[in-house]
Amino acid sequence: MKPPKIGNSPFKNKGTIRPMEMYPYHGHPGDGQPHYTGRHFLIHKETKGGKARIKRILESKWGFTVAETLDFKTRGINEQEIEGADALIYNELGITLLGTEDNPIPLLRSLDNEYFIAPEKVVYLLEDQPPSTWGIRTTGADRSRYTGLGVRLAVLDTGFDSTHPDFMEREITACSFVPEETAQDCHGHGTHCIGVAGGAIDEDGQRYGVASGASLLAGKVLSDGGSGAQSWVLNGITWAAKNRCQVISMSLGTPVQPGEIYDIAYERAARFALSKGALLVAAAGNDSDRSLQRFCPVSSPADCPSILAVGAIDEELNVANFSNRAVNPTGLVDFIAPGVGIHSAWVMPTRYRTLSGTSMATPHVAGIIALLWEKYPTATPMEIEKKLRETSKQLPIATEDVGVGLCMAP
């Protein structure tokens, strides 16, 4: 068995995977099913051990060329750099990415019961459309004395437009995990989310960003077409954690079915980030249609226990029609935030755009976490989460839709 190279784009492996703009329903195919890249994760049942053994077996018995994340330290991993590898061991997470479309079961049988296989998912933007900045006022960010100064905030998305005039005075660290693409945002979604989380004032003097003093990091984990491989997201999470980020914001996801459990690879990445001092927030997803009484589960990775899931409300403080619900026991909505008609930065020359989605709600929460961390600089992630819950505004809406309530700035 000679697998394809890990650096090969998974979108070349399967003709059904198409650019984001071609999808009819909220950024992914309209069937509501998760889609896969054709590659697989080998999950080590015990994260502390087995890495040396799996490397030895892959190299000696299967003839694999194996790369390891430890070789990259704090530098981000782009699969182009390891295009000669057949497998990538995530030393920190206890998982291995197999760059193969072949049936992995024969390999699994040779490994006794120490491992199990999970397919790698395709990840999409979580974006809806229609009609300015009311989110900053509603969360109280415009009245806060804090700006997130000194707090490192990472947004994992489609990158960032480094030519945007509103950020010319800001130092932003950017890294691409998408093969053959730079960190420059040619889509717009990433720039929009960074604007909400950490932008400042637009050309008309209107404030649209929550944590205007935060140190921003942009990890490009989704392509210019708006979709990406799950491993790119894992690479982004570990990069942000190793680079001392205190907040990691992810406005992306994969549909989840009723009764489906959370993704173990994502959960391990989240726990690793927590161990490094970071809180992770992710979009709950836009798959629901409440007007038709259709309620879909919280998306992956937001459904992981160690990741805070964010739903969306409109200006009247009603749950957005598209916002997902806590349908599965482990996939809870933790918080709600403004996510309808959100004005923020966009790639030039457009400069600004108004969007709706749980994608827009998530960076509001990420920015508020940055404000809290400025106020409580010695706090642990769990202490910051506790403060976030204590200061949230309760709403007369079911907890499965809004969690503890509307996040409020300190």
Short mmCIF file of N, CA and C in Angstrom, two decimals, residues 73-77 92 152-156 217-219 233-249 268-280:
data_model
loop_
_atom_site.label_atom_id
_atom_site.label_comp_id
_atom_site.label_asym_id
_atom_site.label_seq_id
_atom_site.Cartn_x
_atom_site.Cartn_y
_atom_site.Cartn_z
N LYS A 73 8.23 22.85 16.45
CA LYS A 73 8.20 23.68 17.66
C LYS A 73 7.05 24.67 17.60
N THR A 74 7.34 25.99 17.67
CA THR A 74 6.26 26.99 17.65
C THR A 74 5.89 27.42 16.24
N ARG A 75 6.63 26.95 15.24
CA ARG A 75 6.34 27.34 13.87
C ARG A 75 5.14 26.55 13.36
N GLY A 76 4.30 27.21 12.58
CA GLY A 76 3.13 26.55 12.04
C GLY A 76 3.48 25.51 10.99
N ILE A 77 2.66 24.46 10.91
CA ILE A 77 2.87 23.39 9.93
C ILE A 77 2.00 23.65 8.71
N GLU A 92 1.70 16.10 20.41
CA GLU A 92 1.03 16.69 21.56
C GLU A 92 -0.38 16.15 21.76
N ARG A 152 -3.20 37.96 23.74
CA ARG A 152 -2.97 37.37 22.42
C ARG A 152 -4.22 36.61 21.98
N LEU A 153 -4.79 37.06 20.87
CA LEU A 153 -6.06 36.52 20.37
C LEU A 153 -5.86 35.99 18.96
N ALA A 154 -6.14 34.70 18.77
CA ALA A 154 -5.98 34.08 17.45
C ALA A 154 -7.34 33.82 16.81
N VAL A 155 -7.44 34.12 15.53
CA VAL A 155 -8.63 33.81 14.74
C VAL A 155 -8.22 32.81 13.66
N LEU A 156 -8.82 31.63 13.68
CA LEU A 156 -8.53 30.59 12.69
C LEU A 156 -9.64 30.59 11.65
N LEU A 217 -3.47 37.33 16.02
CA LEU A 217 -2.83 36.30 15.22
C LEU A 217 -3.88 35.73 14.27
N ALA A 218 -3.54 35.62 13.01
CA ALA A 218 -4.46 35.10 12.00
C ALA A 218 -3.92 33.78 11.46
N GLY A 219 -4.62 32.70 11.74
CA GLY A 219 -4.24 31.40 11.20
C GLY A 219 -5.14 31.04 10.04
N VAL A 233 -7.11 22.70 10.57
CA VAL A 233 -7.63 23.34 11.78
C VAL A 233 -6.84 22.88 13.01
N LEU A 234 -6.53 21.58 13.08
CA LEU A 234 -5.72 21.07 14.19
C LEU A 234 -4.35 21.74 14.20
N ASN A 235 -3.76 21.91 13.01
CA ASN A 235 -2.46 22.59 12.91
C ASN A 235 -2.56 24.02 13.43
N GLY A 236 -3.67 24.69 13.10
CA GLY A 236 -3.88 26.06 13.56
C GLY A 236 -4.04 26.15 15.06
N ILE A 237 -4.79 25.21 15.65
CA ILE A 237 -4.99 25.22 17.10
C ILE A 237 -3.66 25.02 17.83
N THR A 238 -2.88 24.03 17.41
CA THR A 238 -1.62 23.76 18.10
C THR A 238 -0.64 24.91 17.92
N TRP A 239 -0.63 25.53 16.73
CA TRP A 239 0.22 26.71 16.48
C TRP A 239 -0.14 27.85 17.42
N ALA A 240 -1.43 28.15 17.52
CA ALA A 240 -1.88 29.25 18.38
C ALA A 240 -1.54 28.96 19.84
N ALA A 241 -1.75 27.72 20.27
CA ALA A 241 -1.46 27.37 21.66
C ALA A 241 0.03 27.47 21.96
N LYS A 242 0.86 26.99 21.04
CA LYS A 242 2.31 27.06 21.25
C LYS A 242 2.83 28.49 21.22
N ASN A 243 2.09 29.37 20.57
CA ASN A 243 2.49 30.78 20.49
C ASN A 243 1.78 31.64 21.54
N ARG A 244 1.38 31.00 22.64
CA ARG A 244 0.91 31.67 23.86
C ARG A 244 -0.37 32.48 23.66
N CYS A 245 -1.20 32.05 22.75
CA CYS A 245 -2.50 32.73 22.59
C CYS A 245 -3.40 32.38 23.78
N GLN A 246 -4.12 33.38 24.25
CA GLN A 246 -5.03 33.17 25.38
C GLN A 246 -6.47 32.95 24.92
N VAL A 247 -6.75 33.34 23.69
CA VAL A 247 -8.08 33.15 23.10
C VAL A 247 -7.90 32.61 21.68
N ILE A 248 -8.64 31.57 21.34
CA ILE A 248 -8.62 31.01 19.99
C ILE A 248 -10.06 30.99 19.49
N SER A 249 -10.32 31.72 18.41
CA SER A 249 -11.68 31.87 17.87
C SER A 249 -11.80 31.14 16.54
N ARG A 268 -9.01 16.59 21.83
CA ARG A 268 -7.62 16.51 22.31
C ARG A 268 -6.86 17.79 22.00
N ALA A 269 -7.10 18.37 20.83
CA ALA A 269 -6.45 19.63 20.48
C ALA A 269 -6.90 20.74 21.44
N ALA A 270 -8.18 20.75 21.78
CA ALA A 270 -8.70 21.76 22.71
C ALA A 270 -8.09 21.60 24.09
N ARG A 271 -7.97 20.37 24.56
CA ARG A 271 -7.36 20.13 25.87
C ARG A 271 -5.90 20.55 25.88
N PHE A 272 -5.21 20.30 24.78
CA PHE A 272 -3.81 20.74 24.68
C PHE A 272 -3.73 22.25 24.77
N ALA A 273 -4.62 22.95 24.05
CA ALA A 273 -4.63 24.42 24.10
C ALA A 273 -4.95 24.92 25.50
N LEU A 274 -5.90 24.28 26.16
CA LEU A 274 -6.23 24.66 27.54
C LEU A 274 -5.02 24.49 28.46
N SER A 275 -4.27 23.41 28.25
CA SER A 275 -3.09 23.16 29.08
C SER A 275 -2.02 24.22 28.87
N LYS A 276 -2.07 24.90 27.72
CA LYS A 276 -1.13 25.97 27.41
C LYS A 276 -1.68 27.35 27.80
N GLY A 277 -2.90 27.38 28.37
CA GLY A 277 -3.45 28.64 28.85
C GLY A 277 -4.40 29.34 27.92
N ALA A 278 -5.02 28.61 26.99
CA ALA A 278 -5.92 29.23 26.01
C ALA A 278 -7.36 28.76 26.19
N LEU A 279 -8.30 29.67 25.98
CA LEU A 279 -9.72 29.33 25.88
C LEU A 279 -10.10 29.28 24.41
N LEU A 280 -10.89 28.30 24.02
CA LEU A 280 -11.32 28.16 22.63
C LEU A 280 -12.81 28.43 22.52
#
